[in-house]
Coordinates of C-alpha atoms in Angstrom, one line a residue:
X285 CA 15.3 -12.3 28.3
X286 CA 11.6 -12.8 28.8
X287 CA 11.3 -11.9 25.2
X288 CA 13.4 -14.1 24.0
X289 CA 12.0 -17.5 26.3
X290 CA 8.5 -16.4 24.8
X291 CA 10.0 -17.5 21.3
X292 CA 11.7 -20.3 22.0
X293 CA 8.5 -21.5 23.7
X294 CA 6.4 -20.0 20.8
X295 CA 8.8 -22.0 18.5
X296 CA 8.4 -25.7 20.3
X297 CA 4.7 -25.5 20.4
X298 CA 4.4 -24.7 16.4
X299 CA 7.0 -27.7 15.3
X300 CA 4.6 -29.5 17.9
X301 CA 1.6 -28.4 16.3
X302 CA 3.6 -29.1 12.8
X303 CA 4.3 -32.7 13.6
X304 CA 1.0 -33.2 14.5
X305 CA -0.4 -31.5 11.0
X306 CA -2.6 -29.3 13.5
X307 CA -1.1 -26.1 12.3
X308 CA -3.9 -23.3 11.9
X309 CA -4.2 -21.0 8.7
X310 CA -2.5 -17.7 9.3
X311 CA -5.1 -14.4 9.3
X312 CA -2.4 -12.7 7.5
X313 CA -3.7 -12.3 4.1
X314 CA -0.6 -12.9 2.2
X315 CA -1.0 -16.6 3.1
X316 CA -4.6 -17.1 3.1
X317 CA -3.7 -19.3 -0.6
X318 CA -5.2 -22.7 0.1
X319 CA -1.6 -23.9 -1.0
X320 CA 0.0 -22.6 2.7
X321 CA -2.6 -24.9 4.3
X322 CA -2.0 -28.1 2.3
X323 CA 1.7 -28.4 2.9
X324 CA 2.5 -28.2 6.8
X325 CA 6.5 -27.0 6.4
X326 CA 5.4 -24.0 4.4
X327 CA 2.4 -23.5 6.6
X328 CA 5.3 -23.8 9.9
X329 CA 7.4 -21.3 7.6
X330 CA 4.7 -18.5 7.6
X331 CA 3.8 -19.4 11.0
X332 CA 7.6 -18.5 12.7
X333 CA 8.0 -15.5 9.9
X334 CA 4.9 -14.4 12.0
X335 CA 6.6 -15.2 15.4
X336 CA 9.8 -13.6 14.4
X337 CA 8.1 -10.4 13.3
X338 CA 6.3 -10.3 16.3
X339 CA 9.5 -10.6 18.5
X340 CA 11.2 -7.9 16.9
X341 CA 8.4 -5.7 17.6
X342 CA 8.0 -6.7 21.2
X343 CA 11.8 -5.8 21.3
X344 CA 12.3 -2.4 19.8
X345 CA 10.0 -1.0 22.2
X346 CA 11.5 -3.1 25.6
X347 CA 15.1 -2.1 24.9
X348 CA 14.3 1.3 25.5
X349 CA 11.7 4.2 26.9
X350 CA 12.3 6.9 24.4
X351 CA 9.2 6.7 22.2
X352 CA 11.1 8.3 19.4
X353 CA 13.6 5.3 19.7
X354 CA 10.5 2.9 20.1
X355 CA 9.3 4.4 17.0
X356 CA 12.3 4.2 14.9
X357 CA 12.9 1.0 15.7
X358 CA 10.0 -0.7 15.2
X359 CA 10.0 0.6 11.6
X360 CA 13.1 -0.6 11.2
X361 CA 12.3 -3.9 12.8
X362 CA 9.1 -3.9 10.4
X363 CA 11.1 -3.2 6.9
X364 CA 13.2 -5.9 7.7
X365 CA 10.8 -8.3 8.8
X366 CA 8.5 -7.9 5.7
X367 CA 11.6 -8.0 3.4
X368 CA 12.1 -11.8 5.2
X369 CA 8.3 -12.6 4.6
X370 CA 8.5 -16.2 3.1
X371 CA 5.7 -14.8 0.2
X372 CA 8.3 -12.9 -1.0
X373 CA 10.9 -15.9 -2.4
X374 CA 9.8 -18.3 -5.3
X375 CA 11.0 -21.6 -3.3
X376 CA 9.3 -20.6 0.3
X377 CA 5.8 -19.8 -1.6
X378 CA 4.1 -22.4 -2.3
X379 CA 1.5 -20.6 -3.9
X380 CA 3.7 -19.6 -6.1
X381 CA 5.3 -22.8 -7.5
X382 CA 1.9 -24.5 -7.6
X383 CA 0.8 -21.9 -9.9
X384 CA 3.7 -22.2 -11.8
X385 CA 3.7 -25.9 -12.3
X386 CA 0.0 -25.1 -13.3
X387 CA 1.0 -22.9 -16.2
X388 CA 3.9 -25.2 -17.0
X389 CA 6.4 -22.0 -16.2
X390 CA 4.9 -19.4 -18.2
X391 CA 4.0 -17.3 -14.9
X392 CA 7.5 -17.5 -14.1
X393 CA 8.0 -16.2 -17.5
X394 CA 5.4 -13.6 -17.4
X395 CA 7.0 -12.4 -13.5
X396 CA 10.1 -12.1 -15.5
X397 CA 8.7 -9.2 -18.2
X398 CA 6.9 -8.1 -15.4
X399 CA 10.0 -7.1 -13.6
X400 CA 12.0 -5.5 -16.6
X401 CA 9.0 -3.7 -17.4
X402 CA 9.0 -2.4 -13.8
X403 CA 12.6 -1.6 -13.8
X404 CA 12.4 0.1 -17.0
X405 CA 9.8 2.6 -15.8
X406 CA 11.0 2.9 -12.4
X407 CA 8.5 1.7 -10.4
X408 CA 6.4 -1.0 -9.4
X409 CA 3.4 -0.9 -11.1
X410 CA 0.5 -1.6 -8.4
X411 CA -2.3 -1.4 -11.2
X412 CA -3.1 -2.1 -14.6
X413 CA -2.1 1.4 -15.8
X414 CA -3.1 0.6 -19.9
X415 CA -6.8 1.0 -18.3
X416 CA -6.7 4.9 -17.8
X417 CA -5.7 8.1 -19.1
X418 CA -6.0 11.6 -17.3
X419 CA -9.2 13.4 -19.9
X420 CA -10.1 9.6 -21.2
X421 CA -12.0 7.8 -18.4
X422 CA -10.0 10.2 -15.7
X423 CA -10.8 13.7 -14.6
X424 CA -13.3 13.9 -17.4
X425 CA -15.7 15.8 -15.3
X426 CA -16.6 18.8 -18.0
X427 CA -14.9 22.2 -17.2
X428 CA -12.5 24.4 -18.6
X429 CA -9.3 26.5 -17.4
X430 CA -10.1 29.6 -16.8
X431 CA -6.7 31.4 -15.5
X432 CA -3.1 30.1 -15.5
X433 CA 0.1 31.3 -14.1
X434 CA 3.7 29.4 -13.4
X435 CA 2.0 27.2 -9.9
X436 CA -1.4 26.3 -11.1
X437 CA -4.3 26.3 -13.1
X438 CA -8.0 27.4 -11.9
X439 CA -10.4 24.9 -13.6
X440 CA -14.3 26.1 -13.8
X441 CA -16.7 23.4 -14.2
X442 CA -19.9 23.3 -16.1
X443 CA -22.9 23.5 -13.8
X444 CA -24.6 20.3 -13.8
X445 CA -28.2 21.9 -12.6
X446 CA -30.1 24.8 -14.0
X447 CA -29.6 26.5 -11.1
X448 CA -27.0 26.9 -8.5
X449 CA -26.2 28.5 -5.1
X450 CA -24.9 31.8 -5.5
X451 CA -21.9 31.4 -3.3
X452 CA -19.6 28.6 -5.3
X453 CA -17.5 26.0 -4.1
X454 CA -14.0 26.9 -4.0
X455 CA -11.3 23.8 -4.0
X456 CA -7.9 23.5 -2.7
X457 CA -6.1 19.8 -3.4
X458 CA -2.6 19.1 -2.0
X459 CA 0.5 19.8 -4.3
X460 CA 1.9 16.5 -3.2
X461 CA -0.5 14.9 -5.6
X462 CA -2.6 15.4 -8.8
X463 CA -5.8 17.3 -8.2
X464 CA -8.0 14.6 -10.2
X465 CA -8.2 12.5 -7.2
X466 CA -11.3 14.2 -6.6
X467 CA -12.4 13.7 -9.6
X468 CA -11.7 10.5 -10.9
X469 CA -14.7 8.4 -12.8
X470 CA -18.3 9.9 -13.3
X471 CA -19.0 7.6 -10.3
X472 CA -16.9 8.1 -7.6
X473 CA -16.2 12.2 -8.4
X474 CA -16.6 14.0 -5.5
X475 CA -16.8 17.2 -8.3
X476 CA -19.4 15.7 -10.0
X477 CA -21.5 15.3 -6.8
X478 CA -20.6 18.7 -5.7
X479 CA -21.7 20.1 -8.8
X480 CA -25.2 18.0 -8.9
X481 CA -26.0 19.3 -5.7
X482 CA -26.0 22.3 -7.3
X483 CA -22.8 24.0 -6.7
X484 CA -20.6 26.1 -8.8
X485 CA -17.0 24.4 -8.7
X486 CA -13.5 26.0 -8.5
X487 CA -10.9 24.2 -8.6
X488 CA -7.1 24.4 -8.1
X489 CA -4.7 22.2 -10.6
X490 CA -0.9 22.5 -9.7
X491 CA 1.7 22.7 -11.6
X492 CA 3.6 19.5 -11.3
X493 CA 7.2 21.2 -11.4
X494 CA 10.4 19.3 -13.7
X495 CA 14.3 19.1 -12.7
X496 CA 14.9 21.8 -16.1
X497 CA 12.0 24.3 -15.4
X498 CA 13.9 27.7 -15.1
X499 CA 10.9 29.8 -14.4
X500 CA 11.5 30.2 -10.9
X501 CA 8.6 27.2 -9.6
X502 CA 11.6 25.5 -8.3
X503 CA 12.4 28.6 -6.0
X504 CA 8.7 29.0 -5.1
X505 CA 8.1 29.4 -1.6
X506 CA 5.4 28.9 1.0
X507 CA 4.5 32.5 1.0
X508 CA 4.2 32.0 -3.1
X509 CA 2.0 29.6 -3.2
X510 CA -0.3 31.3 -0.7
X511 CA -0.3 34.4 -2.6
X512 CA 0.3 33.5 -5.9
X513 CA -1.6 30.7 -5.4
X514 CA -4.2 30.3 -3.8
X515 CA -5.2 34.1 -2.9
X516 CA -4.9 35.0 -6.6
X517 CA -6.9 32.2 -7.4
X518 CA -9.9 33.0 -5.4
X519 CA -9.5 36.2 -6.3
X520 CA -10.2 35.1 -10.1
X521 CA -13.4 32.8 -8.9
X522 CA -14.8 35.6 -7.6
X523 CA -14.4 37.9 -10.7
X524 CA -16.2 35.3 -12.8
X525 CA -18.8 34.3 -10.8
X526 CA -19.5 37.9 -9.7
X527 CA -20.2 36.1 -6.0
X528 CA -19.1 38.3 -3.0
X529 CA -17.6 34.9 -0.5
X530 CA -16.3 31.8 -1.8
X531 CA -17.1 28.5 0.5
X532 CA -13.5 27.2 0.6
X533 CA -12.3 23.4 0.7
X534 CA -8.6 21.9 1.4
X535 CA -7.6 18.9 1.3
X536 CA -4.6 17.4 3.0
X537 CA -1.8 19.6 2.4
X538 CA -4.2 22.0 0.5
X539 CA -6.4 22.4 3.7
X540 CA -3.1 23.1 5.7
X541 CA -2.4 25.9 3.0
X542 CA -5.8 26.8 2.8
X543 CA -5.9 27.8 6.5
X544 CA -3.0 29.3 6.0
X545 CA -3.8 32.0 3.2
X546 CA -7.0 32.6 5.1
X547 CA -5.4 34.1 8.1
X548 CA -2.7 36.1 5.8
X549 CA -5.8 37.5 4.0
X550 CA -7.7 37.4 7.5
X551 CA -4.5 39.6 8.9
X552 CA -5.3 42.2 6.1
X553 CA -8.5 42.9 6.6
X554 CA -9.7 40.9 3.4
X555 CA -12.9 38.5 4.2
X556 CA -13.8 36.6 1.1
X557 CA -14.7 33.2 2.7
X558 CA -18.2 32.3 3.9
X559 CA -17.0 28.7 5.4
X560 CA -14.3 26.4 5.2
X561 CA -13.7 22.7 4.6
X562 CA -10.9 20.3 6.2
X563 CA -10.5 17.4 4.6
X564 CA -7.8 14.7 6.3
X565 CA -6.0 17.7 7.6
X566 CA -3.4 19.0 9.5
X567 CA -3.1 22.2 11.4
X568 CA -0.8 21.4 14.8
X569 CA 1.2 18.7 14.0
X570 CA 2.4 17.2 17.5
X571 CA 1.7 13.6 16.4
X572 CA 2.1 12.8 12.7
X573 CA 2.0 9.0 13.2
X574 CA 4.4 6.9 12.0
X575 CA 5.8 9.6 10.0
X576 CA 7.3 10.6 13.0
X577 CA 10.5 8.2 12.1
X578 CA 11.9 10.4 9.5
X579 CA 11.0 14.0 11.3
X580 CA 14.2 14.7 13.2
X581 CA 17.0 17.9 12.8
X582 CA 19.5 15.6 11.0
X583 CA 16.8 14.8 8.6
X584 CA 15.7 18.2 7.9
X585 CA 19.9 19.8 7.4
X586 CA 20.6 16.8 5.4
X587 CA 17.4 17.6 2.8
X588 CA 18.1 21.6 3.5
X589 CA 21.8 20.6 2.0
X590 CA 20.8 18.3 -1.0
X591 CA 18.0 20.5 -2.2
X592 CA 19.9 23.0 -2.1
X593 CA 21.8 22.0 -5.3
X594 CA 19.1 19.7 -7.0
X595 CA 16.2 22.8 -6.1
X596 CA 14.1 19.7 -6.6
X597 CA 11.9 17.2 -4.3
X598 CA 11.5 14.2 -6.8
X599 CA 8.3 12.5 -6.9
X600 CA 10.0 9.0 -6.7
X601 CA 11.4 9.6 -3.1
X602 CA 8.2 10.6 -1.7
X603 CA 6.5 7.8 -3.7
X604 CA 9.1 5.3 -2.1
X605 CA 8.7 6.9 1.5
X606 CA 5.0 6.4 1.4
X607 CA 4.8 2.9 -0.2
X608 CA 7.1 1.9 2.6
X609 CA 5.5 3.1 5.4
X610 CA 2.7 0.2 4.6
X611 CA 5.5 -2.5 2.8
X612 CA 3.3 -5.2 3.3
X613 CA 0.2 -4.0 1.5
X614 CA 2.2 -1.3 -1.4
X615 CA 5.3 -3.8 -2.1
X616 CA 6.0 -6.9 -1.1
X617 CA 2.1 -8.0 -1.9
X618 CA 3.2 -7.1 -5.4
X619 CA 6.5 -8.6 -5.7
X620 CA 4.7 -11.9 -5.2
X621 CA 1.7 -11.5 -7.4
X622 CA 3.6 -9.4 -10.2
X623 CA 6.9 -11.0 -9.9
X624 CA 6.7 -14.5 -8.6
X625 CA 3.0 -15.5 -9.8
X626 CA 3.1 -12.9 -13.2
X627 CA -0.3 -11.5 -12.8
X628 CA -1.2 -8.2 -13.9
X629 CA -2.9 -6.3 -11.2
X630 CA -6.3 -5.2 -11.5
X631 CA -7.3 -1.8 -12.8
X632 CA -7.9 0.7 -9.8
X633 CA -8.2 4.1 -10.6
X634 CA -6.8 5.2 -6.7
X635 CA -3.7 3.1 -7.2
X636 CA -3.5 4.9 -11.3
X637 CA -3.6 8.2 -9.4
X638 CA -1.5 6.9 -7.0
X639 CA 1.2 6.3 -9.0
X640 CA 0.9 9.0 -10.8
X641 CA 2.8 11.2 -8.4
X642 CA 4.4 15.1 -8.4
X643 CA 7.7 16.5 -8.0
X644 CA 7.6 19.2 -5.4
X645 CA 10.2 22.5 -5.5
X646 CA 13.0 22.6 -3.1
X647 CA 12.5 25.9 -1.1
X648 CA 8.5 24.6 -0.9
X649 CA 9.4 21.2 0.6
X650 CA 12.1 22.5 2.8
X651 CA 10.2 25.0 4.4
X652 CA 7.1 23.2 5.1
X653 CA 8.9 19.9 6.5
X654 CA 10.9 22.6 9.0
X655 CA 7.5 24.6 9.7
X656 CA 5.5 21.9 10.1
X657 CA 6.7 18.1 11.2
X658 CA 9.8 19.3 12.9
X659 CA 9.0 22.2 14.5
X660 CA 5.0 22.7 14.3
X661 CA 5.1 26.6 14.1
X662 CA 2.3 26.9 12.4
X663 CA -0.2 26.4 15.0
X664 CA 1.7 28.9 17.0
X665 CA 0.0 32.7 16.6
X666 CA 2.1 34.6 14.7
X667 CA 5.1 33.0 14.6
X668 CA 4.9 32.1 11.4
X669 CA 5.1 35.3 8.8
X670 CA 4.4 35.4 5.4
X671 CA 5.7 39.3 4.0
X672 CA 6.1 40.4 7.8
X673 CA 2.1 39.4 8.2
X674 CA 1.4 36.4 10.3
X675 CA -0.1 33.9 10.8
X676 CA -2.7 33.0 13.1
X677 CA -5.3 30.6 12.8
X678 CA -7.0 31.8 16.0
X679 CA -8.5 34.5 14.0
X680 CA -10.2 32.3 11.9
X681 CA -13.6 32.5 13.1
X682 CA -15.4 31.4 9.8
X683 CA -17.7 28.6 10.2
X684 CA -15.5 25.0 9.7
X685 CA -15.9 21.7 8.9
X686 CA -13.3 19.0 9.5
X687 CA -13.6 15.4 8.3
X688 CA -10.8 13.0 9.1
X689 CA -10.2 9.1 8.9
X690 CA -10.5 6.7 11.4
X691 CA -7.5 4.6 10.3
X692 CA -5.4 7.3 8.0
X693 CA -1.8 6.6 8.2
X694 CA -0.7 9.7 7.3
X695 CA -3.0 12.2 8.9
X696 CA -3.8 10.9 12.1
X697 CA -7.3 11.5 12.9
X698 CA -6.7 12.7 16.7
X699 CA -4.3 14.9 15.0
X700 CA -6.8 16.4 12.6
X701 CA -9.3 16.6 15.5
X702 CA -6.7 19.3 17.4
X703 CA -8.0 22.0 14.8
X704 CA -11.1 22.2 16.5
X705 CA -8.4 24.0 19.4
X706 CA -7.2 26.2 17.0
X707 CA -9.9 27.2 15.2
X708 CA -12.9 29.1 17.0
X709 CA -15.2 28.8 14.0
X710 CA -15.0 25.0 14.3
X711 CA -18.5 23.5 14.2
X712 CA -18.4 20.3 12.6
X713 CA -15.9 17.6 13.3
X714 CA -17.1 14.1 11.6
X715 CA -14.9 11.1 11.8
X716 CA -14.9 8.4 8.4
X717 CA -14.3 4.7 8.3
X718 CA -11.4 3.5 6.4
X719 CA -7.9 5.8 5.6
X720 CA -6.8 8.7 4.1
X721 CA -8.1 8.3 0.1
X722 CA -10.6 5.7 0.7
X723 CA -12.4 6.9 3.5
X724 CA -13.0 10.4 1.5
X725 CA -13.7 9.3 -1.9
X726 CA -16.7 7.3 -0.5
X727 CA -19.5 8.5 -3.0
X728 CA -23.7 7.7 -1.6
X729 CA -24.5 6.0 -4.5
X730 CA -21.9 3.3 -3.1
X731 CA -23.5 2.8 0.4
X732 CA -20.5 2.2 1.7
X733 CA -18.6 2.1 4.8
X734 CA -19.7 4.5 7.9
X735 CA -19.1 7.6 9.4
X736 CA -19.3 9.0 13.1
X737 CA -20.8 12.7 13.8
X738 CA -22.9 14.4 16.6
X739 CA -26.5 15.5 15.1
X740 CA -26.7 18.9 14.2
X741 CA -27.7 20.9 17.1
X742 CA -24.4 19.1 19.1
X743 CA -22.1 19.9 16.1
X744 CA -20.3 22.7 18.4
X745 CA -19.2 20.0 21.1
X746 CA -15.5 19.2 21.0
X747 CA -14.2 17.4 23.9
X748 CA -10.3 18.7 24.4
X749 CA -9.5 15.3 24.0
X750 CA -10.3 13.3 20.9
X751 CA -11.1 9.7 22.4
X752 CA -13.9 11.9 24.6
X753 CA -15.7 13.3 21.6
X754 CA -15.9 9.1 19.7
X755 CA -16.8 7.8 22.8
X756 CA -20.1 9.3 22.8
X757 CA -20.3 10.2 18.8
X758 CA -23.3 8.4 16.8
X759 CA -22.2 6.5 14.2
X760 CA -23.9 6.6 11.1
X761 CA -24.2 4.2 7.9
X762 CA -22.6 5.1 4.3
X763 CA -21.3 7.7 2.9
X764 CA -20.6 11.0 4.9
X765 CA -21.2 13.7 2.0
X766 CA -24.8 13.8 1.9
X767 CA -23.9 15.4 5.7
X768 CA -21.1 17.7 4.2
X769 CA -23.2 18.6 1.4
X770 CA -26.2 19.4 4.2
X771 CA -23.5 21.6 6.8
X772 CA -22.6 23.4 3.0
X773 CA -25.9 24.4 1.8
X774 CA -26.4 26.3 5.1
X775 CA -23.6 28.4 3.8
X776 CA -24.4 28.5 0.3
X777 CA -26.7 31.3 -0.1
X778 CA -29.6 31.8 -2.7
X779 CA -30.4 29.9 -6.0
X780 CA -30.0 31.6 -9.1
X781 CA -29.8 30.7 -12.8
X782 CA -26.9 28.4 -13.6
X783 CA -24.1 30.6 -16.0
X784 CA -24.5 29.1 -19.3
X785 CA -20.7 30.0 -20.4
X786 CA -17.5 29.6 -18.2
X787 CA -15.1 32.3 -17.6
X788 CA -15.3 35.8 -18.7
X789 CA -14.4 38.8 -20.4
X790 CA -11.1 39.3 -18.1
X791 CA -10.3 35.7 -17.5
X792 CA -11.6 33.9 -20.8
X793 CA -11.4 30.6 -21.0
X794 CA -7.8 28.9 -21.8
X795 CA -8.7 25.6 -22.9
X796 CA -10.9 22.7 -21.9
X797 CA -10.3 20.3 -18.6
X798 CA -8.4 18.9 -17.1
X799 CA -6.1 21.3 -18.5
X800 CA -2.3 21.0 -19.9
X801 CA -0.4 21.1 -16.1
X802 CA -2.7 17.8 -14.9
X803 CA -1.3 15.9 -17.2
X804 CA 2.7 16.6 -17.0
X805 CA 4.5 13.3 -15.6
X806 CA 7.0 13.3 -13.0
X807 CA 10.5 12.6 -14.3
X808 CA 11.8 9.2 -12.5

């Protein structure tokens, strides 16, 4: 009831204000268009929009005390507010009349082909995909594919020094997504700066698997893509560059099964890792954030039942479920500039990559959504087993570094930060500005953003909780790889002359990068 007095009283003071013209521009950015300001009823009609949406949040979280409730219903509450957003109709935007009586109807025409283009291919297209092409002016770093089987292929760069440290960089990305998102323009390639600090650079290219593949990717499990995987595929590095350790990175869910495959090699007596990397990673997974909405039982039976049959995770419902969690920003933004003002959105290599998602197998998804968001076994010794061997990232005791992002929607950062629990080689926690791309690919040369980390000789301090170890963590300006890159070359070993071919005699080299598998398109 309270709620509902503090909008009627909301409501009389902004027809008040309205009357009066003394309405305020909005802070919201999708009517920060001088056009909301000049007409007062469309400025009122963005003003109670933001009054209503407010409301319902207020109320999903007074009408009950579950948090799980709270949760769901806010989303809920959210989804439908931003589908009710004013910006998003051609007669409540002013905007978006005034620019069509400026064009004399030819953006309305241009939204038009915009929208059968969309529909066409699928998908709303958040950049100007005609500017890139994966091995054009994406993922051109130079390099070559050096092994192969039916999961992945291991790509070995060309040394961009004349000499290198003798123990090489060893690279796990997530399967969720294309690998190239760490190397995307000569600029902002965090490969490219790896290797011109003078590493050597392995790196891991799924296999983006299709509804008719028949050679058993589709039936690929966890333990597969450990062992198979990435086990085999260190295994490989090693034979090429003749280097005893690897210095290991993950990222994501590669830094998930990256810890993973560690402690099943860790659990047979195999030690082949100098150090690890975390990058926006997961390990215990009590609080995944406002992913939390879909993570119940019902959720996981119904996606057991349906993949099942199908043996597929297509790349559009995971696309979809991530574009909504942020509606505001990854839909309806672009249903008013692509559809209602017929712009074409600017080229952005993130949002190219971005949409240029990965079907996942069945048994893979399955298994991990169970293991992980629903029931966090992972994090638990041993109760997770992989071939009877578990699991336990309490033996880990290789040196770690763990990077996470301040605002990262889908790894929480006080989330990553419970690693350092888990992991008794833990010695370097830093925290990023910005979310969960962004706030990693944040290349020096850029000077960008910030970063917060203890100085070196306080690296092994981690508070148990989270909010304790920011509280009294220097912050830092720019980028935060020059301070990776610093924690690495501790670990890296020796220089020695740079290999002046890539693979060898057992693993020759296949063809060049990014390879075939990089550049396979999910089927819509």
């Amino acid at each position: 009831m309270q709620i509902q007095q503090d909008f009627l009283r909301s409501w009389q003071e902004l027809n008040q204000l309205a009357q009066k013209g003394e309405l305020k521009p909005l802070r919201n950015r999708r009517f920060r268009a001088e056009a909301w300001s000049q007409d007062q009823s469309s400025l009122l009609s963005a003003h109670v929009w933001q009054l209503y949406a407010d409301t319902l949040e207020k109320m999903a979280y007074a009408v009950t005390d579950s948090p799980q409730v709270q949760s769901r219903l806010a989303f809920a509450a959210m989804q439908w507010a931003e589908a009710l957003s004013p910006a998003n109709y051609l007669f409540t935007n002013p905007d978006a009349l005034q620019t069509a009586v400026q064009t004399q109807g030819q953006s309305l025409i241009q939204g038009l082909q915009n929208f059968f283009h969309d529909a066409q291919r699928g998908r709303m297209q958040q950049t100007d995909e005609s500017k890139f092409a994966v091995g054009e002016n994406l993922a051109v770093t130079p390099g070559a594919v050096v092994y192969e089987n039916e999961l992945l292929q291991l790509i070995q760069y060309q040394p961009q020094q004349s000499s290198v440290y003798e123990t090489p960089l060893f690279i796990v990305p997530p399967n969720i997504n294309k690998y190239y998102i760490l190397d995307l323009q000569q600029e902002n390639s965090f490969v490219r700066y790896a290797l011109e600090q003078g590493m050597q650079v392995y790196l891991i290219s799924w296999r983006n698997p299709l509804p008719n593949d028949d050679d058993g990717i589709l039936d690929a499990t966890w333990g597969d893509y450990l062992e198979h995987g990435i086990l085999q595929s260190m295994q490989v590095a090693q034979d090429i560059s003749g280097a005893a350790k690897l210095n290991a990175l993950g990222f994501c869910v590669g830094g998930t099964m990256l810890a993973s495959a560690l402690s099943l090699a860790k659990a047979r007596g195999e030690n082949s890792v100098q150090s690890m990397t975390l990058l926006t990673s997961m390990l215990d997974f009590h609080d995944v954030g406002i992913m939390r909405v879909f993570v119940d039982e019902a959720s996981a039976l119904l996606r057991e039942w349906m993949l099942s049959g199908s043996k597929i995770m297509l790349a559009s419902d995971l696309a979809t479920t991530f574009s909504f969690l942020r509606p505001s920003e990854l839909v309806w933004n672009y249903v008013t500039s692509n559809y209602l003002k017929g712009e074409t959105p600017p080229a952005f290599d993130i949002l190219y990559w971005n949409a240029d998602s990965t079907n996942l197998g069945g048994a893979f998804y399955t298994w991990y959504f169970r293991n992980t968001y629903l029931e966090n076994n992972l994090k638990v010794p041993g109760k997770v087993k992989v071939d009877n061997i578990p699991i336990d990232f309490s033996q880990l005791s290789l040196p770690t570094y763990m990077y996470a992002s301040i605002d990262d929607h889908i790894v929480p950062w006080r989330t990553a930060y419970a690693s350092t629990a888990l992991l008794p080689g833990a010695d370097r926690f830093v925290l990023g500005a910005s979310g969960h791309i962004a706030g990693v690919i944040n290349p020096p040369a850029q000077n960008r953003r910030h970063y917060w980390a203890y100085d070196t000789a306080e690296t092994a301090v981690f508070p148990g909780m989270a909010d304790d170890w920011l509280a009294a963590a220097p912050k830092h300006d720019g980028s935060w790889w020059g301070d990776w890159v610093q924690w690495l070359v501790s670990h890296a070993g020796k220089k020695k002359t740079a290999p002046k071919t890539l693979g060898n005699k057992n693993y020759p080299v296949i063809e060049d990068a990014p390879g075939r598998y990089v550049k396979v398109r999910a089927v819509a």
